[in-house]
Amino acid sequence: MLLSHFKDTPAEARTWRLWFSAWAIGALGISRGLDEGIVSGILRHQSFKHKFHFDEDSDREATIASQVQLGCVAGSIIAFLVCDRLGRLRTTQMACLLWIMGTAIWMTSAGALGNGVGNYQQLLAGRFIAGIGVGFTPVVAPVYLAEIAPKTIRGLCVCIFSGSVYIGILVAYWVNYGTGRDYTDNRQWLIPAALNFIFASITFVASFFAVESPRWLLKKGRAEEARANLVWIRNMGEHHPYVTEEFNIMEEQINYEREVRSSQTWYMALLQLFLNRNNAYILMLGIGIQMLGQFSGGGVFTVFAPKIFSLVGIQGNTSLFTTGIFGIVKLVSSLAAAFFLVDLFGRKISVMTGLGLQAFAAIYLAIYLKLTANITADEETTAQKHAANAAIFFIYLSGFAWAIGVNSVQYLTQTESFDISVRAFGVAFVSVVHFAGQFASSRTLNPMLEAWGPLTFLFYGMVSVATGVFVFLLMPETSGLALEEMKELFDKPWYRIGWTVNRPASRRKRQAQKEIEKATNAELGYTLEPSDALASDEKDDDKIKGSTR
């Protein structure tokens, strides 16, 4: 069954209490999505170009587009310092305030009521400050979501963050389309930018009604508060076996880590991220996925969607409409990944499927653009028009692939793999790499198109293939394991980690139960058919290639 992994989590633990807390903090992803969606549209509006005096494909255009990513690099570093000291909720609130302040600064760079001469330096400063707040989000939100989620649906919970990114993108795309169609003045871009105030305020207020992470409270020695918060989130009694077992595992692991750290200075504890073999492997894995993933073109297609559509013949406001459809495709795809892929089939299957489709789409676009480079619309043959329609389809396919693949796991794998003693710093470090890669990929699109032309997309396709090989060889399957159980995955020799665990833990558990049932039947001297659920799981397992028993 498609939602069979839900059955491993008690119904009491899947009530509104879990989902409210998860969405209150997970909705921080909207900040990233809004900016990517807003800037993709306003860079096409003539009113914005005239206000800040830049041409299409210019260095100034690329700088404006990538300034938030530059601020995010600084924000991810700062987030580590405050996330462990002040807690997940206070860090969320700081992120919202910086997001609001930065937006106010760059919106008012247009002058009083948007009627003055645009102040380019103020625009960049405001977007940089907003970027600092946005840079907090991939540190605090996935960490919080992973720490409050039941292990069997942790992928779904963490994907709330990546899914909310697409909510922001979708809303921004369609507001861009509406203002681009209805206005010719500064309202074309001021109205979309104002969306930031609405969503930042909603998230800020909601965070005051969420509960702090029990794991963070335990780390700070506040055991009673931690237990109370876990009881509230799970909606179970304090002495319920499910709560007792989960709390005891958490407490045992954190006490062990506290004993280990007690003999170390903070400096040496920090070095454990790099010197500890397991942490170093997880760090390498996170950095590899982030850097290779960004240069596979997925993020570029989001930020520069109207430009990409214009390359295949979609011009003017029509490109904003097709971009709006692109946003719907990405949102639906991310929901599919959250509900059905990352927990049921596993993180590894999801990301490798996405990368394969990304490579296929990018290579088609490279071939199409190369063969039709000097052909005008009036000169197009019927076959070439069909090829152009196919190119539009492959742009959508690339968005689908990114949403179910790299973007579904890039916040998840390192968040759930690091132990709590280095989790915030490890996630912050990987987030810095993420935003540095996003800044570099966004900043270099125009120069690459100018120098390489259609070969730019061939480059994206080749990187997608390389990323798929990297994931296949080195990434273990983490679905269905408790956070405290992750260490066991990385205790093997490094060259075996990615090969030996390729199925979700829930499937491995059911397979083991099936084998025990068969062995018991054999000992009794008769044969029984496996239960329907186990038989179904066996059929599903046979469909998953690359799994090992």
XYZ file of C-alpha atoms in Angstrom:
549
model
C 0.000 0.000 0.000
C 1.214 3.470 -0.852
C 0.798 4.752 2.705
C 1.758 1.553 4.529
C 4.608 3.356 6.294
C 2.004 5.396 8.191
C 0.774 2.245 9.930
C 4.083 1.890 11.749
C 3.351 5.161 13.568
C 0.559 5.155 16.179
C -2.454 7.213 15.172
C -2.136 9.305 18.352
C 1.289 10.491 17.184
C -0.102 11.766 13.876
C -2.590 14.301 15.209
C -2.838 18.060 14.653
C -0.256 18.652 17.398
C 2.547 17.153 15.312
C 1.407 18.769 12.079
C 0.895 22.215 13.593
C 4.386 22.272 15.080
C 5.848 20.876 11.871
C 4.149 23.443 9.650
C 4.783 26.353 12.036
C 8.541 25.913 11.538
C 8.573 24.025 8.229
C 6.806 26.955 6.551
C 10.100 28.840 6.761
C 10.834 27.289 3.374
C 8.325 29.722 1.877
C 10.937 32.458 2.348
C 13.284 30.779 -0.132
C 10.538 29.944 -2.569
C 9.075 33.428 -2.557
C 12.390 35.061 -3.346
C 13.269 32.616 -6.117
C 9.805 32.999 -7.622
C 9.600 36.777 -7.200
C 13.021 37.566 -8.626
C 12.488 35.244 -11.611
C 9.532 37.397 -12.664
C 10.491 40.930 -11.695
C 13.758 40.697 -13.612
C 11.558 40.444 -16.729
C 9.407 43.485 -15.882
C 10.348 46.658 -17.751
C 9.382 48.810 -14.759
C 12.013 47.072 -12.609
C 14.659 47.243 -15.327
C 14.090 50.966 -15.789
C 14.033 51.638 -12.056
C 17.473 50.106 -11.484
C 18.989 50.663 -14.934
C 20.012 47.218 -16.115
C 19.645 45.213 -19.297
C 18.674 41.601 -19.737
C 21.601 39.150 -19.488
C 23.777 41.829 -17.838
C 26.056 41.448 -14.827
C 23.755 43.731 -12.828
C 20.805 41.414 -13.484
C 22.808 38.417 -12.266
C 23.983 40.302 -9.158
C 20.437 41.297 -8.187
C 19.201 37.726 -8.684
C 21.976 36.138 -6.621
C 22.286 38.686 -3.790
C 19.929 36.807 -1.479
C 21.992 33.638 -1.941
C 25.092 35.612 -0.953
C 23.341 36.761 2.236
C 22.245 33.174 2.866
C 25.884 32.089 3.144
C 26.361 34.486 6.073
C 22.959 33.548 7.492
C 23.783 29.851 7.596
C 26.965 30.562 9.570
C 25.139 32.781 12.070
C 22.300 30.260 12.380
C 24.681 27.668 13.810
C 25.714 30.083 16.564
C 22.155 30.852 17.639
C 20.351 27.573 16.843
C 22.164 25.589 19.531
C 22.390 28.449 22.019
C 18.888 29.930 21.827
C 16.906 26.963 20.546
C 15.016 26.139 17.386
C 12.026 28.414 18.044
C 13.966 31.589 18.903
C 16.131 31.069 15.829
C 12.974 30.811 13.727
C 11.728 34.119 15.107
C 15.056 35.830 14.395
C 14.922 34.521 10.823
C 11.463 36.032 10.312
C 12.522 39.436 11.666
C 15.567 39.584 9.384
C 13.416 38.461 6.463
C 10.940 41.306 7.143
C 13.627 43.958 7.720
C 15.583 43.079 4.586
C 12.453 43.093 2.443
C 11.474 46.534 3.763
C 14.925 47.895 2.882
C 15.014 46.613 -0.674
C 11.413 47.565 -1.419
C 11.973 51.168 -0.262
C 15.049 51.391 -2.495
C 12.566 52.425 -5.183
C 12.109 55.787 -3.444
C 9.057 57.229 -1.704
C 5.986 55.290 -2.846
C 8.111 53.819 -5.595
C 8.234 57.092 -7.517
C 11.878 58.084 -7.084
C 15.074 56.961 -8.767
C 16.009 53.452 -7.712
C 18.906 53.139 -5.262
C 20.847 50.139 -6.547
C 23.135 49.885 -3.489
C 20.156 49.917 -1.108
C 18.469 47.252 -3.206
C 21.498 44.981 -2.852
C 21.870 45.724 0.875
C 18.219 44.916 1.549
C 18.341 41.702 -0.408
C 21.542 40.713 1.412
C 19.933 41.280 4.842
C 16.818 39.364 3.784
C 19.192 36.647 2.619
C 20.707 36.400 6.102
C 17.246 35.585 7.458
C 16.555 33.154 4.626
C 19.934 31.532 5.321
C 18.732 30.611 8.806
C 15.914 28.501 7.401
C 17.685 25.374 6.014
C 19.585 25.117 9.294
C 16.790 25.479 11.823
C 13.736 24.061 10.013
C 15.029 20.631 8.880
C 16.790 20.138 12.228
C 13.611 20.916 14.165
C 11.441 18.763 11.895
C 13.803 15.786 12.121
C 13.933 16.088 15.910
C 10.159 16.124 16.486
C 9.130 13.596 13.810
C 8.306 9.915 14.421
C 11.014 7.910 12.660
C 8.693 6.189 10.173
C 7.415 9.485 8.731
C 10.487 11.640 9.315
C 10.987 12.037 5.565
C 7.450 13.375 5.181
C 7.913 15.815 8.060
C 11.248 17.171 6.831
C 9.831 17.442 3.317
C 7.350 19.971 4.696
C 10.256 22.406 4.485
C 11.147 21.597 0.873
C 7.454 21.471 -0.011
C 6.856 24.912 1.464
C 9.656 26.209 -0.785
C 7.436 25.269 -3.718
C 4.400 26.879 -2.138
C 6.378 30.121 -2.075
C 7.550 29.622 -5.657
C 4.027 28.866 -6.874
C 2.455 31.883 -5.180
C 5.215 34.198 -6.419
C 5.036 32.905 -10.000
C 1.301 33.524 -10.273
C 1.376 36.921 -8.562
C 4.157 37.897 -10.985
C 1.942 36.794 -13.854
C -1.017 38.791 -12.552
C 0.877 42.024 -11.903
C 2.799 41.716 -15.178
C -0.486 41.470 -17.049
C -2.444 44.148 -15.156
C 0.165 46.848 -14.470
C 2.956 48.671 -16.275
C 4.296 50.722 -13.335
C 6.217 49.805 -10.157
C 3.285 47.790 -8.848
C 4.527 45.047 -11.172
C 7.249 44.220 -8.671
C 6.243 45.959 -5.427
C 3.112 43.810 -5.001
C 4.971 40.480 -5.387
C 7.713 41.697 -3.032
C 5.094 42.579 -0.394
C 4.170 38.893 -0.141
C 7.255 38.493 2.038
C 5.641 40.560 4.811
C 2.522 38.368 4.851
C 4.228 34.994 5.062
C 7.003 36.147 7.402
C 4.409 37.510 9.835
C 2.328 34.309 9.748
C 5.375 32.143 10.461
C 6.608 34.493 13.191
C 3.281 34.390 15.052
C 2.819 30.612 14.581
C 6.257 29.905 16.077
C 5.064 31.217 19.475
C 2.434 28.453 19.611
C 4.770 25.592 18.634
C 6.759 23.630 21.216
C 10.531 23.479 21.450
C 12.406 20.394 20.244
C 12.561 17.755 23.041
C 16.026 16.690 21.859
C 17.375 20.243 22.142
C 15.861 20.602 25.637
C 17.493 17.326 26.689
C 20.802 18.542 25.327
C 20.448 21.624 27.544
C 19.668 19.494 30.618
C 15.974 20.421 30.729
C 14.677 16.853 30.929
C 11.254 17.586 32.436
C 10.434 20.152 29.754
C 11.699 17.738 27.111
C 9.453 14.938 28.351
C 6.443 17.264 28.593
C 6.976 18.505 25.025
C 7.358 14.958 23.684
C 4.176 13.887 25.476
C 2.316 16.865 23.974
C 3.574 16.325 20.420
C 2.883 12.585 20.497
C -0.535 13.150 22.113
C 0.053 10.226 24.489
C 0.296 9.754 28.216
C 3.618 10.260 29.963
C 3.930 6.546 30.680
C 2.814 5.287 27.282
C 5.336 2.662 26.054
C 5.869 4.489 22.754
C 6.778 7.742 24.516
C 8.823 6.009 27.190
C 10.912 4.083 24.676
C 11.521 7.110 22.457
C 12.435 9.341 25.384
C 14.755 6.756 26.924
C 16.620 6.268 23.640
C 17.002 10.031 23.271
C 18.163 10.481 26.844
C 20.642 7.602 26.674
C 22.247 8.888 23.490
C 22.456 12.501 24.673
C 23.871 11.497 28.065
C 26.527 9.425 26.313
C 27.447 12.329 24.052
C 27.514 14.684 27.055
C 29.958 12.376 28.867
C 32.196 12.239 25.816
C 32.155 16.004 25.421
C 32.795 16.674 29.120
C 36.445 15.733 28.675
C 36.855 17.989 25.658
C 37.113 21.711 25.119
C 34.514 23.345 22.899
C 37.211 23.693 20.277
C 37.918 19.972 20.271
C 34.208 19.195 20.221
C 33.884 21.400 17.145
C 36.728 19.547 15.486
C 34.780 16.308 15.892
C 32.785 17.323 12.859
C 35.947 16.986 10.784
C 38.051 14.491 12.753
C 35.397 11.910 13.639
C 35.266 9.379 10.796
C 31.461 9.101 10.740
C 30.865 12.850 10.893
C 33.480 13.494 8.210
C 31.779 10.972 5.911
C 28.346 12.547 6.464
C 29.849 15.990 5.863
C 31.465 14.820 2.632
C 28.172 13.284 1.523
C 26.217 16.460 2.276
C 28.725 18.726 0.521
C 28.841 16.449 -2.516
C 25.070 16.340 -2.916
C 24.769 20.108 -2.442
C 27.516 21.196 -4.835
C 26.833 18.640 -7.542
C 23.089 19.147 -7.138
C 23.302 22.910 -7.608
C 25.378 22.550 -10.764
C 22.954 19.992 -12.176
C 20.806 23.031 -13.026
C 17.788 22.385 -10.803
C 18.025 25.636 -8.869
C 18.910 27.632 -11.992
C 15.728 26.454 -13.716
C 13.724 27.790 -10.752
C 15.366 31.223 -10.445
C 15.565 31.855 -14.195
C 12.449 29.980 -15.314
C 11.078 32.758 -17.598
C 14.508 33.094 -19.230
C 14.723 29.325 -19.814
C 11.254 29.311 -21.366
C 12.209 32.239 -23.602
C 15.073 30.160 -25.010
C 12.538 27.694 -26.442
C 10.333 30.433 -27.911
C 7.987 31.437 -25.060
C 8.128 35.229 -24.896
C 6.577 38.126 -22.981
C 3.833 37.587 -20.422
C 3.242 34.121 -21.838
C 6.562 33.057 -20.311
C 5.229 34.129 -16.889
C 2.115 32.020 -17.460
C 4.138 28.929 -18.406
C 6.343 29.661 -15.395
C 3.223 29.585 -13.205
C 2.402 26.119 -14.551
C 6.018 25.187 -13.815
C 5.390 26.134 -10.175
C 2.329 23.867 -10.005
C 4.342 20.957 -11.417
C 7.050 21.454 -8.796
C 4.623 21.715 -5.883
C 2.656 18.594 -6.860
C 5.925 16.716 -7.402
C 7.265 17.694 -3.994
C 4.036 16.490 -2.350
C 4.338 13.171 -4.162
C 7.918 12.836 -2.934
C 6.924 13.686 0.639
C 3.984 11.266 0.872
C 5.076 8.341 -1.265
C 8.757 8.349 -2.176
C 11.223 9.367 0.532
C 9.719 7.201 3.296
C 8.062 4.365 1.366
C 10.624 3.746 -1.386
C 13.531 5.475 0.307
C 15.732 8.544 -0.091
C 18.141 6.839 -2.488
C 15.527 5.679 -5.000
C 13.976 9.171 -5.015
C 17.170 11.101 -5.651
C 18.545 8.711 -8.285
C 15.257 8.706 -10.203
C 15.179 12.490 -10.153
C 18.769 12.829 -11.324
C 18.222 10.411 -14.192
C 15.235 12.412 -15.436
C 17.133 15.686 -14.989
C 19.996 14.408 -17.137
C 17.615 13.228 -19.852
C 15.775 16.580 -19.938
C 18.946 18.690 -19.959
C 20.553 16.698 -22.771
C 17.407 17.010 -24.906
C 17.377 20.796 -24.386
C 21.049 21.010 -25.367
C 20.429 19.085 -28.606
C 17.259 21.034 -29.434
C 18.828 24.455 -28.871
C 21.937 23.487 -30.830
C 19.961 22.309 -33.860
C 17.547 25.274 -33.889
C 19.976 28.048 -32.909
C 19.587 30.125 -36.108
C 15.963 29.323 -36.977
C 13.314 32.028 -36.557
C 9.653 31.366 -35.736
C 8.645 32.065 -39.365
C 11.153 29.506 -40.646
C 10.083 26.679 -38.330
C 8.901 23.472 -39.945
C 6.121 21.367 -38.445
C 8.657 18.905 -37.061
C 10.617 21.729 -35.445
C 7.444 23.081 -33.829
C 6.791 19.657 -32.359
C 10.387 19.593 -31.136
C 9.837 23.009 -29.511
C 6.749 21.701 -27.705
C 8.785 18.730 -26.547
C 11.433 21.141 -25.225
C 8.761 22.855 -23.099
C 7.712 19.435 -21.795
C 11.311 18.618 -20.865
C 11.641 21.871 -18.918
C 8.612 20.767 -16.900
C 10.136 17.292 -16.577
C 13.310 18.829 -15.182
C 11.260 20.663 -12.547
C 9.471 17.425 -11.633
C 12.799 15.583 -11.418
C 14.427 18.222 -9.192
C 11.430 18.248 -6.837
C 11.351 14.470 -6.303
C 15.127 14.064 -6.390
C 17.877 16.290 -5.050
C 15.542 18.863 -3.537
C 13.631 16.173 -1.633
C 16.754 14.896 0.146
C 19.271 17.744 0.225
C 17.880 19.032 3.527
C 17.027 15.586 4.861
C 20.047 13.295 4.687
C 22.586 15.362 6.603
C 19.944 16.595 9.077
C 19.026 13.073 10.149
C 22.538 11.605 9.892
C 24.615 13.870 12.160
C 24.414 13.113 15.886
C 22.950 15.878 18.021
C 26.334 17.024 19.367
C 27.317 18.365 15.934
C 23.943 18.411 14.147
C 23.370 22.165 14.090
C 26.951 22.957 13.093
C 27.046 20.171 10.496
C 23.775 21.289 8.907
C 24.949 24.927 9.013
C 28.225 24.007 7.296
C 26.408 22.089 4.556
C 23.910 24.961 4.189
C 26.783 27.389 3.618
C 27.993 25.126 0.824
C 24.431 24.911 -0.519
C 24.001 28.660 -0.789
C 27.528 29.186 -2.093
C 26.743 26.657 -4.817
C 23.381 28.275 -5.536
C 25.013 31.704 -5.701
C 27.693 30.422 -8.067
C 25.253 28.553 -10.328
C 22.867 31.540 -10.515
C 25.668 34.050 -11.018
C 27.280 32.050 -13.826
C 24.219 31.231 -15.960
C 24.468 34.337 -18.156
C 28.248 34.008 -18.752
C 27.825 30.281 -19.508
C 25.038 30.920 -22.017
C 27.129 33.613 -23.665
C 30.274 31.453 -23.848
C 28.828 27.973 -24.365
C 25.304 28.528 -25.664
C 23.316 25.244 -25.761
C 26.289 23.330 -24.342
C 25.346 24.885 -20.979
C 22.514 22.352 -20.751
C 24.815 19.522 -21.787
C 26.991 20.518 -18.830
C 23.959 20.318 -16.521
C 23.129 16.875 -17.893
C 26.670 15.588 -17.354
C 26.716 16.884 -13.779
C 23.355 15.168 -13.151
C 24.866 11.862 -14.282
C 27.940 12.422 -12.087
C 25.704 13.200 -9.102
C 23.735 10.012 -9.690
C 26.936 7.942 -9.644
C 28.045 9.729 -6.461
C 24.740 8.944 -4.726
C 24.659 5.332 -5.911
C 28.152 4.592 -4.617
C 28.240 6.572 -1.373
C 24.772 7.373 -0.002
C 23.165 4.893 2.436
C 19.411 4.512 2.900
C 18.300 6.211 6.128
C 14.524 5.891 5.885
C 12.781 4.322 8.877
C 15.688 4.572 11.324
C 15.593 6.542 14.560
C 18.036 9.448 14.726
C 19.892 7.636 17.480
C 20.315 4.565 15.226
C 22.082 6.412 12.404
C 25.541 5.828 13.799
C 25.341 2.130 12.916
C 25.071 2.970 9.202
C 28.460 4.662 9.170
C 30.432 2.202 11.300
C 31.302 0.117 8.234
C 34.343 0.696 5.983
C 33.661 3.809 3.897
C 33.498 1.910 0.602
C 30.673 -0.315 1.904
C 28.390 2.337 3.379
C 26.567 3.216 0.186
C 26.314 -0.368 -1.047
C 25.052 -2.315 1.915
C 21.875 -0.464 2.912
C 19.562 0.362 0.025
C 16.070 -0.207 1.400
C 14.018 1.660 4.023
C 14.339 0.169 7.499
C 10.598 -0.504 7.636
C 10.898 -2.770 4.587
C 13.938 -4.555 5.968
C 12.035 -5.122 9.220
C 9.016 -6.617 7.453
C 11.277 -8.782 5.300
C 12.954 -10.109 8.463
C 9.528 -10.830 9.956
C 8.573 -12.761 6.830
C 11.739 -14.856 7.006
C 11.116 -15.618 10.710
C 7.569 -16.660 9.873
C 8.824 -19.024 7.154
C 11.448 -20.512 9.479
C 8.844 -21.065 12.208
C 6.500 -22.775 9.773
C 9.319 -25.053 8.602
C 10.123 -26.070 12.152
C 6.456 -26.967 12.724
C 6.548 -29.159 9.633
C 3.968 -27.376 7.525
C 3.791 -24.445 5.116
C 1.652 -21.358 5.490
C 1.271 -18.586 2.977
C 2.827 -15.345 4.161
C 0.401 -12.709 5.365
C -1.053 -10.397 2.726
C 0.968 -7.441 3.988
C 4.231 -9.372 3.902
C 3.483 -10.821 0.487
C 2.743 -7.351 -0.792
C 5.984 -6.059 0.663
C 7.901 -8.890 -1.006
C 6.432 -7.965 -4.361
C 7.300 -4.315 -3.777
C 10.843 -5.237 -2.729
C 11.343 -7.189 -5.934
C 10.545 -4.037 -7.855
C 13.263 -2.014 -6.161
C 16.452 -2.529 -8.091
C 19.773 -2.362 -6.417
C 18.465 -3.501 -3.034
C 20.533 -5.982 -1.080
C 19.301 -8.599 1.334
